[in-house]
GROMACS .gro file of C-alpha atoms in nm:
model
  261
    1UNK     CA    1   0.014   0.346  -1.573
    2UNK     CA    2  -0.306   0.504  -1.472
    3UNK     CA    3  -0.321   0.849  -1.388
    4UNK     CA    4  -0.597   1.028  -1.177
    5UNK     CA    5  -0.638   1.388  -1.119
    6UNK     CA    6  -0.937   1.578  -0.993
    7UNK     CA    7  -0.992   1.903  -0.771
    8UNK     CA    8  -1.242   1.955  -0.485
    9UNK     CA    9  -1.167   2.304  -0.517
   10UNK     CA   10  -0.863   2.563  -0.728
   11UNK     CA   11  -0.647   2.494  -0.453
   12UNK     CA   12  -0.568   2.152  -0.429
   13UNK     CA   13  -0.548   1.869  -0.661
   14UNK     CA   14  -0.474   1.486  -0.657
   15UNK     CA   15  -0.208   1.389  -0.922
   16UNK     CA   16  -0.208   0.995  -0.893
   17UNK     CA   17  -0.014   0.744  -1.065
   18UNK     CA   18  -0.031   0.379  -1.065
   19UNK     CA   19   0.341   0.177  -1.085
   20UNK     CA   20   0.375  -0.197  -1.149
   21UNK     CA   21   0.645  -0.419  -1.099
   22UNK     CA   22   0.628  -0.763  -1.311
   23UNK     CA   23   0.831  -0.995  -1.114
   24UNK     CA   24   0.621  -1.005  -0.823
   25UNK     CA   25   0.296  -0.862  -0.978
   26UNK     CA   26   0.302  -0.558  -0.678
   27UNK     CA   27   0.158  -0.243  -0.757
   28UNK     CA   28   0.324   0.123  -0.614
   29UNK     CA   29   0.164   0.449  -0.619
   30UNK     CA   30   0.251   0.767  -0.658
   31UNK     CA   31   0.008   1.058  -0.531
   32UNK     CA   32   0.124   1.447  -0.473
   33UNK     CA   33  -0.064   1.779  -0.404
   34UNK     CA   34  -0.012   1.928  -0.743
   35UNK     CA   35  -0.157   2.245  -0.610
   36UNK     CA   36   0.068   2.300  -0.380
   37UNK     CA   37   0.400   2.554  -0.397
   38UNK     CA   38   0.582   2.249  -0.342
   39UNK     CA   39   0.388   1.992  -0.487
   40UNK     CA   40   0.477   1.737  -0.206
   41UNK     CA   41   0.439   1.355  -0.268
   42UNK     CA   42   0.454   0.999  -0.111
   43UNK     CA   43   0.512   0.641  -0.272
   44UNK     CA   44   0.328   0.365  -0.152
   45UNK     CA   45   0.466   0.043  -0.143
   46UNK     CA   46   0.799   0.083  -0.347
   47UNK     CA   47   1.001  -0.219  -0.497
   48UNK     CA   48   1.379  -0.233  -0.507
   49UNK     CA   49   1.381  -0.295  -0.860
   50UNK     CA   50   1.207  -0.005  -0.992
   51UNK     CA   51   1.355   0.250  -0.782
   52UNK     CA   52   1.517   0.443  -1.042
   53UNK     CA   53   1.184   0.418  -1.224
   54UNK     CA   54   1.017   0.619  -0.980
   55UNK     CA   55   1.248   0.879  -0.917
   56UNK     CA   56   1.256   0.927  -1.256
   57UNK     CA   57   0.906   1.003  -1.277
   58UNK     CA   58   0.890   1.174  -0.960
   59UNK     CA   59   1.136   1.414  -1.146
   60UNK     CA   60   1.004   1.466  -1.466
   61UNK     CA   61   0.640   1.565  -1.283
   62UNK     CA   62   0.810   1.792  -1.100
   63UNK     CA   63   0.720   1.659  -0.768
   64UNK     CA   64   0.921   1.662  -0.418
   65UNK     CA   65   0.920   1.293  -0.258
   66UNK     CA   66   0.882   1.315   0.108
   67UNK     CA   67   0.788   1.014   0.209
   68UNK     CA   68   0.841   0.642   0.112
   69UNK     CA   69   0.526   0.401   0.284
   70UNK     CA   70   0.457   0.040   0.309
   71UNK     CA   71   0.136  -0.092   0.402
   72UNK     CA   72   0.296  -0.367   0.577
   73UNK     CA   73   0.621  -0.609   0.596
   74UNK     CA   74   0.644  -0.787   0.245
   75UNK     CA   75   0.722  -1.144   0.208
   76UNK     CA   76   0.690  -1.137  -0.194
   77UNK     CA   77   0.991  -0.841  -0.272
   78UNK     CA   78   1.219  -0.595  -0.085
   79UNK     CA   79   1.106  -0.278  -0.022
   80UNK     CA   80   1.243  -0.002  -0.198
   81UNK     CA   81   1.257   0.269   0.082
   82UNK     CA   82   1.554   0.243   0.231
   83UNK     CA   83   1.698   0.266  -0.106
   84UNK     CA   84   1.486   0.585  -0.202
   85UNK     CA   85   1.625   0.705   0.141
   86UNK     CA   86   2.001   0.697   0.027
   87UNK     CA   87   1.912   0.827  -0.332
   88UNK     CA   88   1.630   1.113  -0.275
   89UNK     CA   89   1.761   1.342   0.040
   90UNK     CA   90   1.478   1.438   0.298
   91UNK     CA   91   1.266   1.109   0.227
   92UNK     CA   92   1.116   0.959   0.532
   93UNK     CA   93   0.986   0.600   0.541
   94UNK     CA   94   0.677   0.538   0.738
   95UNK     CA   95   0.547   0.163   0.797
   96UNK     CA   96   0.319   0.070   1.119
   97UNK     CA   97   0.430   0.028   1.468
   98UNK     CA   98   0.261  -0.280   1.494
   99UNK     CA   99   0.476  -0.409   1.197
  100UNK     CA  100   0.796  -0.361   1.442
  101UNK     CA  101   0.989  -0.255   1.153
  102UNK     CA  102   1.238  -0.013   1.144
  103UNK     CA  103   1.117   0.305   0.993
  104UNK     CA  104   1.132   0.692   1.013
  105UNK     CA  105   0.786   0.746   1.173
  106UNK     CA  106   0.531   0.479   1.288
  107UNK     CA  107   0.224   0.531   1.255
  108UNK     CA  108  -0.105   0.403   1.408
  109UNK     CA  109  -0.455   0.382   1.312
  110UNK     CA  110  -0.612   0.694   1.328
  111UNK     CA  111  -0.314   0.887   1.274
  112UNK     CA  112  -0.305   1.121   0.955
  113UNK     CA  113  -0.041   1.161   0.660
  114UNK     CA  114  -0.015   1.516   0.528
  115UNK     CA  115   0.121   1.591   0.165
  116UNK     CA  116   0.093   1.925   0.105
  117UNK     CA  117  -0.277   1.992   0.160
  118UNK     CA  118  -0.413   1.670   0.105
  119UNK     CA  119  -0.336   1.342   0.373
  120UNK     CA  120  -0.360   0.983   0.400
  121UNK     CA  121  -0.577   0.841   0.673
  122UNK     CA  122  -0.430   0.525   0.844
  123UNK     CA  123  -0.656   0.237   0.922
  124UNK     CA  124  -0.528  -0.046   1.079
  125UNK     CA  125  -0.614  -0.393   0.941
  126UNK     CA  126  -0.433  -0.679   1.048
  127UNK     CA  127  -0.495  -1.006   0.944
  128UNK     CA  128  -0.250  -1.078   0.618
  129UNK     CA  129   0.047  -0.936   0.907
  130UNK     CA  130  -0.030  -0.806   1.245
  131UNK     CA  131   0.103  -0.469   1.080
  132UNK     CA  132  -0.125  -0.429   0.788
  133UNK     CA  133  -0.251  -0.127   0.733
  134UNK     CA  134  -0.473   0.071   0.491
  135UNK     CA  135  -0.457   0.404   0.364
  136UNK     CA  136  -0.717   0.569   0.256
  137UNK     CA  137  -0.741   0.941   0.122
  138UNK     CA  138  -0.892   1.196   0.357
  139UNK     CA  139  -1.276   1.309   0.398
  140UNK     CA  140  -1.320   1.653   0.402
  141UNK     CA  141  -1.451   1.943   0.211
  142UNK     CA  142  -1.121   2.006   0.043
  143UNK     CA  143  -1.034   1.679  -0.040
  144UNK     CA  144  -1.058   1.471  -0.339
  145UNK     CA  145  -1.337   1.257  -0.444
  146UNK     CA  146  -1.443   0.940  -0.466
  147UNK     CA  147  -1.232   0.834  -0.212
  148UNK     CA  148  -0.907   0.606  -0.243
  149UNK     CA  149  -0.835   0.312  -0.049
  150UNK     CA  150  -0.482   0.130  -0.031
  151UNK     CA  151  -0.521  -0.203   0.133
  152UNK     CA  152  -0.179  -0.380   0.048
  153UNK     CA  153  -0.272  -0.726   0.082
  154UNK     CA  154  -0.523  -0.720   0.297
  155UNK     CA  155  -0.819  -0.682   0.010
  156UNK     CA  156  -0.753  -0.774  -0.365
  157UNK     CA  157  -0.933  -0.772  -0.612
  158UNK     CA  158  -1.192  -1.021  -0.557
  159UNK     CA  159  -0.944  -1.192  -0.314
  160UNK     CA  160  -0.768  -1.133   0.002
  161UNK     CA  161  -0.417  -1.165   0.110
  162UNK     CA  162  -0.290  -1.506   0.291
  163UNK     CA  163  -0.330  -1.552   0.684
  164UNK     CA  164  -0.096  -1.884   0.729
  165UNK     CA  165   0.204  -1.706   0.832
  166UNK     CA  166   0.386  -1.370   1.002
  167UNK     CA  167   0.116  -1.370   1.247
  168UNK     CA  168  -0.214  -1.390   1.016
  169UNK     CA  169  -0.565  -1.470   1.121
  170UNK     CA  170  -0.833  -1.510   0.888
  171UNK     CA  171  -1.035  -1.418   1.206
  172UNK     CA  172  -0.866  -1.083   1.230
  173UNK     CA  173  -0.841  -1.026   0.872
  174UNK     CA  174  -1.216  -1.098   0.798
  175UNK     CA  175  -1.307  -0.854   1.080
  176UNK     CA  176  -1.052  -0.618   0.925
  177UNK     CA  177  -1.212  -0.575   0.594
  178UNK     CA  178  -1.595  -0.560   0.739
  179UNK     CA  179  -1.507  -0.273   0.999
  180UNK     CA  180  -1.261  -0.060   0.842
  181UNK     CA  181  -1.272  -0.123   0.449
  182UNK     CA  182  -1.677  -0.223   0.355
  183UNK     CA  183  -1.765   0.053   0.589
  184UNK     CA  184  -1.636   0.342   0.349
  185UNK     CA  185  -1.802   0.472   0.082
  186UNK     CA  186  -1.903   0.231  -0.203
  187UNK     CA  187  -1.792   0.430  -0.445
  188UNK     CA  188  -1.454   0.461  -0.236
  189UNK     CA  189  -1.179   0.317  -0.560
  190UNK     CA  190  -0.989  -0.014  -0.394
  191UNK     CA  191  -0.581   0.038  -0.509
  192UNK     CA  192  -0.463  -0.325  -0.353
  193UNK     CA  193  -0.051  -0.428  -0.325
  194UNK     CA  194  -0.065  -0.717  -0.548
  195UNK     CA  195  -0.328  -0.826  -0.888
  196UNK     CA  196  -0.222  -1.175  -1.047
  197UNK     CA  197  -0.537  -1.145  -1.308
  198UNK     CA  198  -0.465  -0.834  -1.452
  199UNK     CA  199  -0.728  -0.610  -1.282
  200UNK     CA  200  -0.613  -0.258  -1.176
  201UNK     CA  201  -0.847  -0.101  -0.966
  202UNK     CA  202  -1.206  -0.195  -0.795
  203UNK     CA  203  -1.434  -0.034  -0.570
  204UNK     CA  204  -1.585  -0.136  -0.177
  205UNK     CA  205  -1.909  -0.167  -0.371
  206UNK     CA  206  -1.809  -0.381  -0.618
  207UNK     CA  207  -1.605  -0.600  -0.356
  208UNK     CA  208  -1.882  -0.602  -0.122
  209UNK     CA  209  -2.109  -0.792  -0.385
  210UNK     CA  210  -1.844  -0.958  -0.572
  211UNK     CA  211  -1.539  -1.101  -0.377
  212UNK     CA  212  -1.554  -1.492  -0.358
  213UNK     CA  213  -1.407  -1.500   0.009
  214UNK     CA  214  -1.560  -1.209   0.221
  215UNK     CA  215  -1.884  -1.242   0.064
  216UNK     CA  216  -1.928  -1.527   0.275
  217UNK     CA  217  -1.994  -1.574   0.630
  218UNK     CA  218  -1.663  -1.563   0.864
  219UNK     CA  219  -1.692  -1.959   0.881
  220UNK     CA  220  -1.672  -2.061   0.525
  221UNK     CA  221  -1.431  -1.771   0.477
  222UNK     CA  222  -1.223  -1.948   0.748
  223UNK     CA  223  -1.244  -2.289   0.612
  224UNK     CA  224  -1.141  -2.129   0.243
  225UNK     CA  225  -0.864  -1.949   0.421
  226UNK     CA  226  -0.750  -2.292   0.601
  227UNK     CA  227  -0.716  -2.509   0.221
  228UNK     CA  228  -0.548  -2.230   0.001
  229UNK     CA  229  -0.270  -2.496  -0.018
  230UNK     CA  230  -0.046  -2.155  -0.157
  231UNK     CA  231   0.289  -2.254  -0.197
  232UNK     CA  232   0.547  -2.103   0.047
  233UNK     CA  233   0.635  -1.776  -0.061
  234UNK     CA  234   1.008  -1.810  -0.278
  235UNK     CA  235   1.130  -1.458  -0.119
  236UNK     CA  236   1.024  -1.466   0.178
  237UNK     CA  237   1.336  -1.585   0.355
  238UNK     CA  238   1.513  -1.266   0.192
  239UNK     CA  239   1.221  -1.040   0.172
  240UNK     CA  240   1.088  -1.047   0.542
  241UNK     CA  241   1.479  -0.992   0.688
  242UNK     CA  242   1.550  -0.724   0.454
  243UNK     CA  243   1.204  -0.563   0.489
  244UNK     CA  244   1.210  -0.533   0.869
  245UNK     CA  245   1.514  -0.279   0.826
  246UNK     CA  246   1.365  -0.088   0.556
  247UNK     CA  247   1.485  -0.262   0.311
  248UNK     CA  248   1.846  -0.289   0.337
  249UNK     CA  249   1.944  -0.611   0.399
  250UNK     CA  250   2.253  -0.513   0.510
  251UNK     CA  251   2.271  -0.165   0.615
  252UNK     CA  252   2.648  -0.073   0.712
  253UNK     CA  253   2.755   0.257   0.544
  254UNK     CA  254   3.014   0.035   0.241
  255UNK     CA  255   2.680  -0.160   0.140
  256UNK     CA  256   2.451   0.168   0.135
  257UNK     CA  257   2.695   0.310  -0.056
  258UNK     CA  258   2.697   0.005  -0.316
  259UNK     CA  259   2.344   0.018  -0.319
  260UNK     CA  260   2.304   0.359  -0.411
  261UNK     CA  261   2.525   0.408  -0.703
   0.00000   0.00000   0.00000
């Protein structure tokens, strides 16, 4: 569990925590406006599993969850926001429109995320899902530097997320990461969904130079996109269902109820 704090100015200040969940190797984060009355804060990416993990934590810093956000529709695990919905009153989940999701608020790309003081810029990058989006932490005077970039699966660490199914293009997602992730700041930290090799965090400089598929011109990173061979995802049939109502895979009031206790 990582933690990164730092302050533009006295009045508002990153806390950031980085969440991992074994069985499917994703990574959720935790970031809040610490200098703020209410010291607001937003999960991104949450699993089922480790719900109770993260409201635990969310408690003992003291924080208020107000929002639960997935960069895109998982195939690998089941979200945890609807369940953060029936155990953490006032949580809103907030996943893309293109994702076509349910969801408390859709967002777009351009739109912006407030917590407290500080927000979330949203970038869209399909490629991995039509939905995919990144997050990335705001530009400005009073907010927190180097930037932060959340790409979900769309950029790994020195890897990229699959294109062979739920509406992927290695076209799209190639153009994806060369217009709206290379083009921020290289010292702009990379906090992906997923890391299978142990890594925890990278930057768009290091990615830039280093990353074995986008390093390469959009044909060869086709053609390495095309012979993955991956195997087909084992939760996917469960995950993708479950994920497109927030979560719940079935959502009548008795099974909410279940869920929640």
């Amino acid at each position: 569990m990582m933690d990164y704090s730092t302050s533009s100015d006295l009045t508002t200040k990153l806390l950031f925590r980085q969440l991992f969940e074994k069985d499917s190797s994703t990574y959720t984060y935790l970031l809040a406006d610490v200098g703020h009355p209410d010291k607001p804060a937003l999960l991104i990416d949450p699993v089922d599993k480790t719900v109770d993990r993260d409201i635990s934590l969310v408690k003992d810093l003291g924080l208020r969850l107000i929002y639960a956000i997935n960069t895109h529709v998982h195939a690998d695990h089941i979200t945890g926001t609807g369940l953060l919905k029936t155990k953490v009153p006032g949580v809103k989940s907030v996943i893309s429109k293109a994702s076509n999701s349910k969801a408390d608020m859709h967002i777009e790309a351009g739109d912006k995320i407030y917590f407290g003081d500080l927000f979330l810029e949203v970038r869209a990058t399909p490629g991995h899902t039509q939905g995919c989006v990144t997050y990335v932490t705001g530009d400005g005077p009073d907010q927190p530097t180097p930037r932060m970039a959340f790409t979900g699966d769309t950029l790994l660490i020195r890897g990229c997320g699959r294109t062979d199914f739920q509406g992927g293009s290695s076209h799209q997602l190639y153009h994806s990461v060369h217009s709206q992730i290379f083009t921020l700041p290289k010292d702009t930290y990379i906090y992906p969904a997923h890391d299978y090799k142990g890594f925890t965090v990278s930057t768009v400089g290091e990615e830039i130079q280093y990353n074995p598929r986008l390093t390469k011109g959009e044909e060869t990173f086709k053609s390495i996109m095309e012979n993955l061979n991956l195997p087909y995802p084992k939760m996917i049939d469960v995950a993708v269902p479950a994920n497109l109502v927030c979560g719940l895979q079935d959502y009548s009031a008795e099974s909410v109820a279940a869920t929640s206790k």
